[in-house]
Coordinates of N, CA, C and O in Angstrom, one line a residue:
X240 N 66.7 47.2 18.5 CA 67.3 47.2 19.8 C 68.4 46.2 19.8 O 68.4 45.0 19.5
X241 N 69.7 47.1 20.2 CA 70.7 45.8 20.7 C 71.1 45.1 21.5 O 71.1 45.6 22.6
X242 N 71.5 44.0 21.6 CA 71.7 43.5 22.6 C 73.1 42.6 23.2 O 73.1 41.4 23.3
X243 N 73.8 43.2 23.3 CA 75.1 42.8 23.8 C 75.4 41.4 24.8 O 76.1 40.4 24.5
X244 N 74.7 41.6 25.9 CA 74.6 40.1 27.0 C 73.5 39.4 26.9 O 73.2 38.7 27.9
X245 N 72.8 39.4 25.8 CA 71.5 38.8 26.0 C 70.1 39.4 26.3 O 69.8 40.6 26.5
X246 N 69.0 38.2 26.2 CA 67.6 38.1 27.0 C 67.6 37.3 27.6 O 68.0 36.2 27.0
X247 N 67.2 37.2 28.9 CA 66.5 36.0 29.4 C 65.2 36.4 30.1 O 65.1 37.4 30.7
X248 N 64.3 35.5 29.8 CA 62.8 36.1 30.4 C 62.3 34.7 30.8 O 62.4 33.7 30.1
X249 N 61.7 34.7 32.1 CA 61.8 33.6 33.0 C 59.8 33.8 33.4 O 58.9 32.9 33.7
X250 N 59.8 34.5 33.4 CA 58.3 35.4 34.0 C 57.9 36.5 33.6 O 58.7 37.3 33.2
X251 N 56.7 36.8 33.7 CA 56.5 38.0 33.4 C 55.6 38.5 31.5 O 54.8 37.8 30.9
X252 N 56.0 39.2 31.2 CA 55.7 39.6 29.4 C 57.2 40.2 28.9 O 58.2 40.7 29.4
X253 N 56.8 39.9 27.7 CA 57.9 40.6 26.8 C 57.2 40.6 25.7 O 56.9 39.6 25.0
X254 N 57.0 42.0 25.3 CA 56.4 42.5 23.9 C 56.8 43.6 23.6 O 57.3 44.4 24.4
X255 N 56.7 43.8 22.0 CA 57.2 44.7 21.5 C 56.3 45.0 19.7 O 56.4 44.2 18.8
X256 N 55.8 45.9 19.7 CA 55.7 46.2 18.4 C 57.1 47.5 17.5 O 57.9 48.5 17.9
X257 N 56.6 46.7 16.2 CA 57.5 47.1 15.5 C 59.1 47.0 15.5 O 59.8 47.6 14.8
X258 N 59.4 46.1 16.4 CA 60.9 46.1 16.7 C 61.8 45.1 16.3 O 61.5 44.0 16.6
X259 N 63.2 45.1 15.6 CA 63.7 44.4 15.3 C 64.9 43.9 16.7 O 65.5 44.8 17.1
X260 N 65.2 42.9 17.2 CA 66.3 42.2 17.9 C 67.7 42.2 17.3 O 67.9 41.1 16.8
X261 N 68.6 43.0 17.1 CA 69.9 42.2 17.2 C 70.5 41.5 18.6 O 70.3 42.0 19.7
X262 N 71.1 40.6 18.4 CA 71.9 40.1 19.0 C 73.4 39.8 18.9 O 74.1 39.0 18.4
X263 N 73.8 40.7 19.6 CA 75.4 41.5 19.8 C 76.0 40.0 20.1 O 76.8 39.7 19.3
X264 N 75.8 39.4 20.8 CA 76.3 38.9 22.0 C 75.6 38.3 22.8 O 74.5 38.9 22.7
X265 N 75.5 36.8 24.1 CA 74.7 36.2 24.5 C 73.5 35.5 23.9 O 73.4 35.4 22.6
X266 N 72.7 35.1 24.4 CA 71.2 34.2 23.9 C 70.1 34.9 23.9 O 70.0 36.1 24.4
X267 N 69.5 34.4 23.4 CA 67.5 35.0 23.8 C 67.3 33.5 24.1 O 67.4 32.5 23.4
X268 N 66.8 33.8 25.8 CA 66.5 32.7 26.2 C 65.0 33.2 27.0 O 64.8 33.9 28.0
X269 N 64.2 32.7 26.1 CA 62.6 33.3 26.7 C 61.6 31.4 26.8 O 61.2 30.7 25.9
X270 N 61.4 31.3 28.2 CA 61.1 30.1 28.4 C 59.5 30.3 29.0 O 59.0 31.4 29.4
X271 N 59.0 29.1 29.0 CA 57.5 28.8 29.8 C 57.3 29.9 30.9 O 58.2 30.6 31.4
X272 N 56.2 29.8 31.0 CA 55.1 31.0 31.9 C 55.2 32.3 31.3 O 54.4 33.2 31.5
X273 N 56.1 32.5 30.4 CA 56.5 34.6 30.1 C 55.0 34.6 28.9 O 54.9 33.7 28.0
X274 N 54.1 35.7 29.0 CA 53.6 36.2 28.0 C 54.5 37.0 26.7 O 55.0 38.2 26.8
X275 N 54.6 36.1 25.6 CA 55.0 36.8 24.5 C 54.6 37.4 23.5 O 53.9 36.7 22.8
X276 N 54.7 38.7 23.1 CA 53.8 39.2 21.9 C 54.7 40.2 21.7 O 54.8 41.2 22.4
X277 N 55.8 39.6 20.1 CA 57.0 40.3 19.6 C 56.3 40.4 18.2 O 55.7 39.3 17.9
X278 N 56.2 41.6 17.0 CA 56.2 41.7 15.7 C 57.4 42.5 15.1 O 57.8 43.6 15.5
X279 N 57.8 42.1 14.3 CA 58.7 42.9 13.4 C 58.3 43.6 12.7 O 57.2 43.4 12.2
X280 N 59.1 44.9 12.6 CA 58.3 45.9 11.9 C 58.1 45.8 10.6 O 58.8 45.0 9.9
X281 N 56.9 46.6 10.2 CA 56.7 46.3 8.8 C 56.2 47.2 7.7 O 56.0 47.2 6.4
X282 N 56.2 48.0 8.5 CA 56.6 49.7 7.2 C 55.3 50.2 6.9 O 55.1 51.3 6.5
X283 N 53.9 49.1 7.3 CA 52.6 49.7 6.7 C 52.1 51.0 7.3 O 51.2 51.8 6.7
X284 N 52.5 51.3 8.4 CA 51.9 52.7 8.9 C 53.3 53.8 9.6 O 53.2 54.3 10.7
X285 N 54.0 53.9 9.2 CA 55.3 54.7 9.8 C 55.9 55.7 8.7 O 56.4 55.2 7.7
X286 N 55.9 57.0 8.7 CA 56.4 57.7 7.8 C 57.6 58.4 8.1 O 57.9 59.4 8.7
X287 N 58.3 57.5 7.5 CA 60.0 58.0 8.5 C 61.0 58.5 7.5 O 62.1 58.1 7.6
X288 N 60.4 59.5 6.3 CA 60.8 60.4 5.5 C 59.9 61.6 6.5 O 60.6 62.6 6.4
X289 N 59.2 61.8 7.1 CA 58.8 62.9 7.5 C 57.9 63.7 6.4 O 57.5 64.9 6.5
X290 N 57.6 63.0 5.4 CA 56.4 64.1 4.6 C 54.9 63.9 4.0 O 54.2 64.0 3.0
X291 N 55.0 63.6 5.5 CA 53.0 63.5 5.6 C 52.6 62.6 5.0 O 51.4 62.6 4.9
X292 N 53.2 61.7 4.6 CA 52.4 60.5 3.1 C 53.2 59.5 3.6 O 54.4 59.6 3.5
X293 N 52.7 58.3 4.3 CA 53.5 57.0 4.6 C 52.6 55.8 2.8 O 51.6 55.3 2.3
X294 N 54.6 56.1 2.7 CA 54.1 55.0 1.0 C 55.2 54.5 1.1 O 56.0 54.8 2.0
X295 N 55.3 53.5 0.1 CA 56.2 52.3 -0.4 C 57.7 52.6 -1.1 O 58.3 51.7 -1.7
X296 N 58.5 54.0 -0.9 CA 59.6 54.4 -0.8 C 60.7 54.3 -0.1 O 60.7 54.3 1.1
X297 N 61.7 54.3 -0.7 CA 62.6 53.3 0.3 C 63.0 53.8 1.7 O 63.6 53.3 2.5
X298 N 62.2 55.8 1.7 CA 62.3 56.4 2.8 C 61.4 55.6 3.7 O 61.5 55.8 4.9
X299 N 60.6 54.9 3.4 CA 59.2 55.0 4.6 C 59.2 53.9 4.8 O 58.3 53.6 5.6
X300 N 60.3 52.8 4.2 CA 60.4 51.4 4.9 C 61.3 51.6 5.6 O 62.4 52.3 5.5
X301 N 60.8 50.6 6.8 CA 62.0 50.4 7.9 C 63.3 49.8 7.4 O 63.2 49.3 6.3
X302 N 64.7 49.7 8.0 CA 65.7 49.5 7.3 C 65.8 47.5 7.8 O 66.7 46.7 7.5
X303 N 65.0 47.3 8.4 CA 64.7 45.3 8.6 C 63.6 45.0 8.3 O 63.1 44.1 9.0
X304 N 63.1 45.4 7.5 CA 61.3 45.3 7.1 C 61.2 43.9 7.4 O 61.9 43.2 6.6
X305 N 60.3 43.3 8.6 CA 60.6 41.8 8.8 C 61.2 41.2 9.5 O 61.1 40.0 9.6
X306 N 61.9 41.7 10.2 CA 63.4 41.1 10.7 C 63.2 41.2 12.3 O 63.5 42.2 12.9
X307 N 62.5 39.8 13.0 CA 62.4 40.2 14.1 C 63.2 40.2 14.8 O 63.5 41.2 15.6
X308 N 63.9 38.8 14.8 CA 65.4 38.4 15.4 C 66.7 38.1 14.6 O 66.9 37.1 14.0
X309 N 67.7 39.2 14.7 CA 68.8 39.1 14.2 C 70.4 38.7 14.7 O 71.0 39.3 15.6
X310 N 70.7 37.8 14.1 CA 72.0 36.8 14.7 C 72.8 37.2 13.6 O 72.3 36.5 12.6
X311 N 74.1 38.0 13.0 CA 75.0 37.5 12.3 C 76.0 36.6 11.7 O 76.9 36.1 12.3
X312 N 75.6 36.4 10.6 CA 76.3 35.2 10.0 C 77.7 35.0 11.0 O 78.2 36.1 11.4
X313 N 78.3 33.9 11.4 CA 79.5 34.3 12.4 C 79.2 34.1 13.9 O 79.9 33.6 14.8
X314 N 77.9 34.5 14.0 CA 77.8 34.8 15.8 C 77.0 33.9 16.4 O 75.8 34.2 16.3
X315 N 77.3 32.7 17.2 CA 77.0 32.0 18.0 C 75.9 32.6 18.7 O 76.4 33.4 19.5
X316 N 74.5 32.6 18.9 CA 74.0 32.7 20.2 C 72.8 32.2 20.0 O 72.2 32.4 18.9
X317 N 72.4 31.6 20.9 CA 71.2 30.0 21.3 C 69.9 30.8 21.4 O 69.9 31.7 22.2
X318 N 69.1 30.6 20.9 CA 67.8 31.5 20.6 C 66.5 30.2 21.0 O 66.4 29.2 20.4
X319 N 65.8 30.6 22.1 CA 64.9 29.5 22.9 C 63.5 30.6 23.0 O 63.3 31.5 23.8
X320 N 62.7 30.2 21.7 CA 61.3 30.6 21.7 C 60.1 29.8 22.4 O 59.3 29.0 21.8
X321 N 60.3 30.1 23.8 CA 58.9 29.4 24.4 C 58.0 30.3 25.0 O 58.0 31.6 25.0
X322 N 57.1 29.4 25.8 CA 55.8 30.8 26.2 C 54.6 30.1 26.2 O 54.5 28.9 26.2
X323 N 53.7 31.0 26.4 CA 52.3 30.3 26.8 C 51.5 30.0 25.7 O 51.9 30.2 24.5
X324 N 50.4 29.5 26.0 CA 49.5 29.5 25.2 C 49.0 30.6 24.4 O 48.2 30.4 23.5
X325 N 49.6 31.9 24.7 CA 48.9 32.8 24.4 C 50.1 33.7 23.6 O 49.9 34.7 22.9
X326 N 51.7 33.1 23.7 CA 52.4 33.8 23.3 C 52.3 33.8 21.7 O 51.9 32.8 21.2
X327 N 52.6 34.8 20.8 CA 53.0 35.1 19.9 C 54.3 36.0 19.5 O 54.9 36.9 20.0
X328 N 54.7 34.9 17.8 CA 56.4 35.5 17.4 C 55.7 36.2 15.7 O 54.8 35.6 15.0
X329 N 56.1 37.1 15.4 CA 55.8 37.3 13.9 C 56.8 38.2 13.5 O 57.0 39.3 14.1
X330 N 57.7 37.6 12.5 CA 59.0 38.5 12.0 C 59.7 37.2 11.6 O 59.2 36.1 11.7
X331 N 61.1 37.4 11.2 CA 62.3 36.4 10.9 C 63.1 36.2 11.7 O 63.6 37.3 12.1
X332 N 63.5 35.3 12.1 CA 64.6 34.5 13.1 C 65.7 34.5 11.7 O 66.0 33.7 10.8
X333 N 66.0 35.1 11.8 CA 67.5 34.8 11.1 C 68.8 34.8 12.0 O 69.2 35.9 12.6
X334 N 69.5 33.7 12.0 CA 70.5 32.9 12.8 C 70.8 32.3 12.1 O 70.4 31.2 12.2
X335 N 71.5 32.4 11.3 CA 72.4 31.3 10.5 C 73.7 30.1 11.4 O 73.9 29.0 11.0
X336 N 74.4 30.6 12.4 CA 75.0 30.1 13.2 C 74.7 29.7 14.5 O 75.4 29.2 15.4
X337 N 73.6 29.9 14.5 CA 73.3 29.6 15.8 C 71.9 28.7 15.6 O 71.1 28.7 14.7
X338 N 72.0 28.0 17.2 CA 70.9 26.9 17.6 C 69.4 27.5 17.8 O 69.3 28.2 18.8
X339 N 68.1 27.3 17.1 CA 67.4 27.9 17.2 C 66.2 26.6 18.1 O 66.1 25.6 17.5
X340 N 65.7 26.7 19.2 CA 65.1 25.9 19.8 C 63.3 26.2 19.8 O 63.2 27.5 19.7
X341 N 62.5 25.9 19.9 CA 61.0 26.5 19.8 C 59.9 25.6 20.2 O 59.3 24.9 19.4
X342 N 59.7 25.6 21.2 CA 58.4 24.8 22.0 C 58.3 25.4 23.3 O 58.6 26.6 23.6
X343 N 57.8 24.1 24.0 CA 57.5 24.2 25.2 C 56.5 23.2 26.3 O 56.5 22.1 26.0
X344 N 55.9 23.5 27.3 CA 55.3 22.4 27.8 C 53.4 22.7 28.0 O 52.5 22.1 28.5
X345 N 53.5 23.8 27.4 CA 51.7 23.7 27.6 C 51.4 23.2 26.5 O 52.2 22.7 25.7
X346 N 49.9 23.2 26.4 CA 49.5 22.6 25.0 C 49.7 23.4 23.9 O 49.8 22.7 22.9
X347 N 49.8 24.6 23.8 CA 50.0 24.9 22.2 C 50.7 26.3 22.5 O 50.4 27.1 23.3
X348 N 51.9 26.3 21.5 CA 52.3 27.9 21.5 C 51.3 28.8 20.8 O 51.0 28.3 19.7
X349 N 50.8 29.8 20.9 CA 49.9 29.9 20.3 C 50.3 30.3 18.6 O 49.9 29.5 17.8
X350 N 50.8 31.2 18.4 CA 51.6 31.0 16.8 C 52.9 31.8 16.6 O 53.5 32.6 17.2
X351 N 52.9 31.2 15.4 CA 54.5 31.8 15.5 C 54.9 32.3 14.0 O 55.6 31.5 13.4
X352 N 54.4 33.3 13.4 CA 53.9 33.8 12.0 C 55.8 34.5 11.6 O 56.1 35.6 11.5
X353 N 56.5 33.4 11.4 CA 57.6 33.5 11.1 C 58.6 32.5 9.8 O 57.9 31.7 9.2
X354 N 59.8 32.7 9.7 CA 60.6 31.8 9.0 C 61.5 32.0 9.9 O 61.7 32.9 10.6
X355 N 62.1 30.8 9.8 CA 63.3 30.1 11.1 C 64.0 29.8 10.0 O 63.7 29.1 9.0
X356 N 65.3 30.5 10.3 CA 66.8 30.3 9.3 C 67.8 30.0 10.9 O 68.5 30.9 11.3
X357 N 67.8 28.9 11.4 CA 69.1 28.9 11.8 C 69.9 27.4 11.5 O 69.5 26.5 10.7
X358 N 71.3 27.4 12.4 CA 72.4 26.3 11.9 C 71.2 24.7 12.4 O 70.9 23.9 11.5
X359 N 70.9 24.6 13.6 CA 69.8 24.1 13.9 C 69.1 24.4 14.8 O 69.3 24.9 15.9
X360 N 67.8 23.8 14.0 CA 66.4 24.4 14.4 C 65.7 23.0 14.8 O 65.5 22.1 14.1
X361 N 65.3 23.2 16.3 CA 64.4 21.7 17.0 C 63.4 22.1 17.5 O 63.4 23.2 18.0
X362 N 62.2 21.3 17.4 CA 60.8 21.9 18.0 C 61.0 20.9 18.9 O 61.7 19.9 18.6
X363 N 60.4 21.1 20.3 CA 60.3 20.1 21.3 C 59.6 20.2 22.4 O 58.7 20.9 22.1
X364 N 59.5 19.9 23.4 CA 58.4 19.3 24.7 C 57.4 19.0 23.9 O 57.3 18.7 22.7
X365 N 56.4 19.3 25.1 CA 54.6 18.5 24.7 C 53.8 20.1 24.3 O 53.2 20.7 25.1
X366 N 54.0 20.4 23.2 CA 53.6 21.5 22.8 C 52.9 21.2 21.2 O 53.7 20.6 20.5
X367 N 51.9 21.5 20.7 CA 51.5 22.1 19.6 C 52.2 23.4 18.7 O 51.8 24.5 19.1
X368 N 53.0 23.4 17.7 CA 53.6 24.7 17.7 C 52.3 25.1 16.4 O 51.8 24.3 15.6
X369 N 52.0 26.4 16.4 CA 51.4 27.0 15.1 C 52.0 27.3 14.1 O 51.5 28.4 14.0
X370 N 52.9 27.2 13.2 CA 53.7 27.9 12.7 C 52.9 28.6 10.9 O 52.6 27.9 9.9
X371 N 52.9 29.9 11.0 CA 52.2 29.9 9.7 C 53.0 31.4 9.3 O 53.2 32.5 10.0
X372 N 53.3 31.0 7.8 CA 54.2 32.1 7.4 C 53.1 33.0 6.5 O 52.3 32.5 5.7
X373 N 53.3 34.3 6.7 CA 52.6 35.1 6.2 C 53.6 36.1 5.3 O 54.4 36.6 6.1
X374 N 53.9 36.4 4.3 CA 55.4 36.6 3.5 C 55.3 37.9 4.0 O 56.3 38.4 4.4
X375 N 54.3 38.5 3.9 CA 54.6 40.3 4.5 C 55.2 40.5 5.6 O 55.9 41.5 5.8
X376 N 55.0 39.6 6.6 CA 55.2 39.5 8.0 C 57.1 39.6 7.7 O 57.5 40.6 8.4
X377 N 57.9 39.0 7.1 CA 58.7 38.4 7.1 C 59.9 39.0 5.8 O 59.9 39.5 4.7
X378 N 60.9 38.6 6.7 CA 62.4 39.6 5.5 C 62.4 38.7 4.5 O 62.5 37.5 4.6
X379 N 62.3 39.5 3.0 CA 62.5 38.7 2.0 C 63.9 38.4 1.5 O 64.6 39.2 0.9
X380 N 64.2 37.1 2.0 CA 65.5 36.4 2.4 C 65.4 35.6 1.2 O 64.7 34.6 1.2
X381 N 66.6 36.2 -0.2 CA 66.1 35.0 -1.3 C 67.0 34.1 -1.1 O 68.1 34.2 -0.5
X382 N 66.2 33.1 -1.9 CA 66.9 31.5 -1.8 C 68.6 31.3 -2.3 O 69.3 31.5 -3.3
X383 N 69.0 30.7 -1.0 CA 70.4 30.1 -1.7 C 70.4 28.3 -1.2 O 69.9 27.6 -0.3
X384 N 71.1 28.0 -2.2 CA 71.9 26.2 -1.9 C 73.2 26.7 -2.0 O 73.8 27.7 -2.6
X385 N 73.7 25.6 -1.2 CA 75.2 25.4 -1.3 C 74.9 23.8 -2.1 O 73.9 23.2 -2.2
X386 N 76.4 23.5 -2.7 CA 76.3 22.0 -3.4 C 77.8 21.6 -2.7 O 78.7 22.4 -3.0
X387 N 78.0 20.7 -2.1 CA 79.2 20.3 -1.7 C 79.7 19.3 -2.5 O 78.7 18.5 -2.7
X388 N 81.0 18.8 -3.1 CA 80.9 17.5 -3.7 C 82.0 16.3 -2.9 O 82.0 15.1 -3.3

């Protein structure tokens, strides 16, 4: 799903299975009280070659295997993961340019089965965050360093 001006979610739920986020343009700004339950897709049950057999071919993986939230190297936009106790994130935050923020004020987000790549990344309020990476869950994003001298 794309998204040109944004999310903002104030109330209410926001879920989604199997979906990856781009972000065109604007924030994902999803704050306290909203029920969240977002997963990135992950290829184990989808046969999107069409020939009866969902397997490990590069027809039958999704083309973001992982990739829940996507921000382009380049593209500014402020990404605010909060929510209830009950909310759940599983997929990759990948933001390289942009400010990635993640708490809240109840006692615990409930988990957040992700990797956070952005420019910066702050946990904050009176919140417990879960954070536990599960590597299937998640885009295999191999390692780079920069060395500046």
């Amino acid at each position: 799903h794309c998204f040109h001006n944004g999310i903002k979610a104030t109330g209410g739920s926001l879920t989604g299975q199997d979906v990856t986020i781009v972000m065109l343009g604007g924030d994902f700004d999803v704050t306290g009280g909203v029920y969240v339950n977002l997963s990135a897709p992950n290829g184990d049950d989808v046969d999107n070659d069409g020939d009866g057999t969902i397997d490990e071919t590069s027809e039958d993986l999704p083309a973001m295997r992982g990739m829940l939230i996507y921000v382009a190297p380049g593209t500014e936009s402020n990404i605010t993961m909060s929510g209830g106790s009950t909310s759940e994130y599983t997929g990759t935050v990948f933001a390289p340019s942009s400010n990635v923020d993640v708490g809240g004020n109840s006692d615990t987000l409930k988990t957040v089965r992700t990797q956070i790549i952005g420019k910066y990344v702050k946990l904050h309020g009176n919140v417990t965050v879960d954070i536990r990476y599960v590597e299937e869950d998640n885009y295999p994003v191999l390692p780079k360093m920069e060395l500046a001298k």
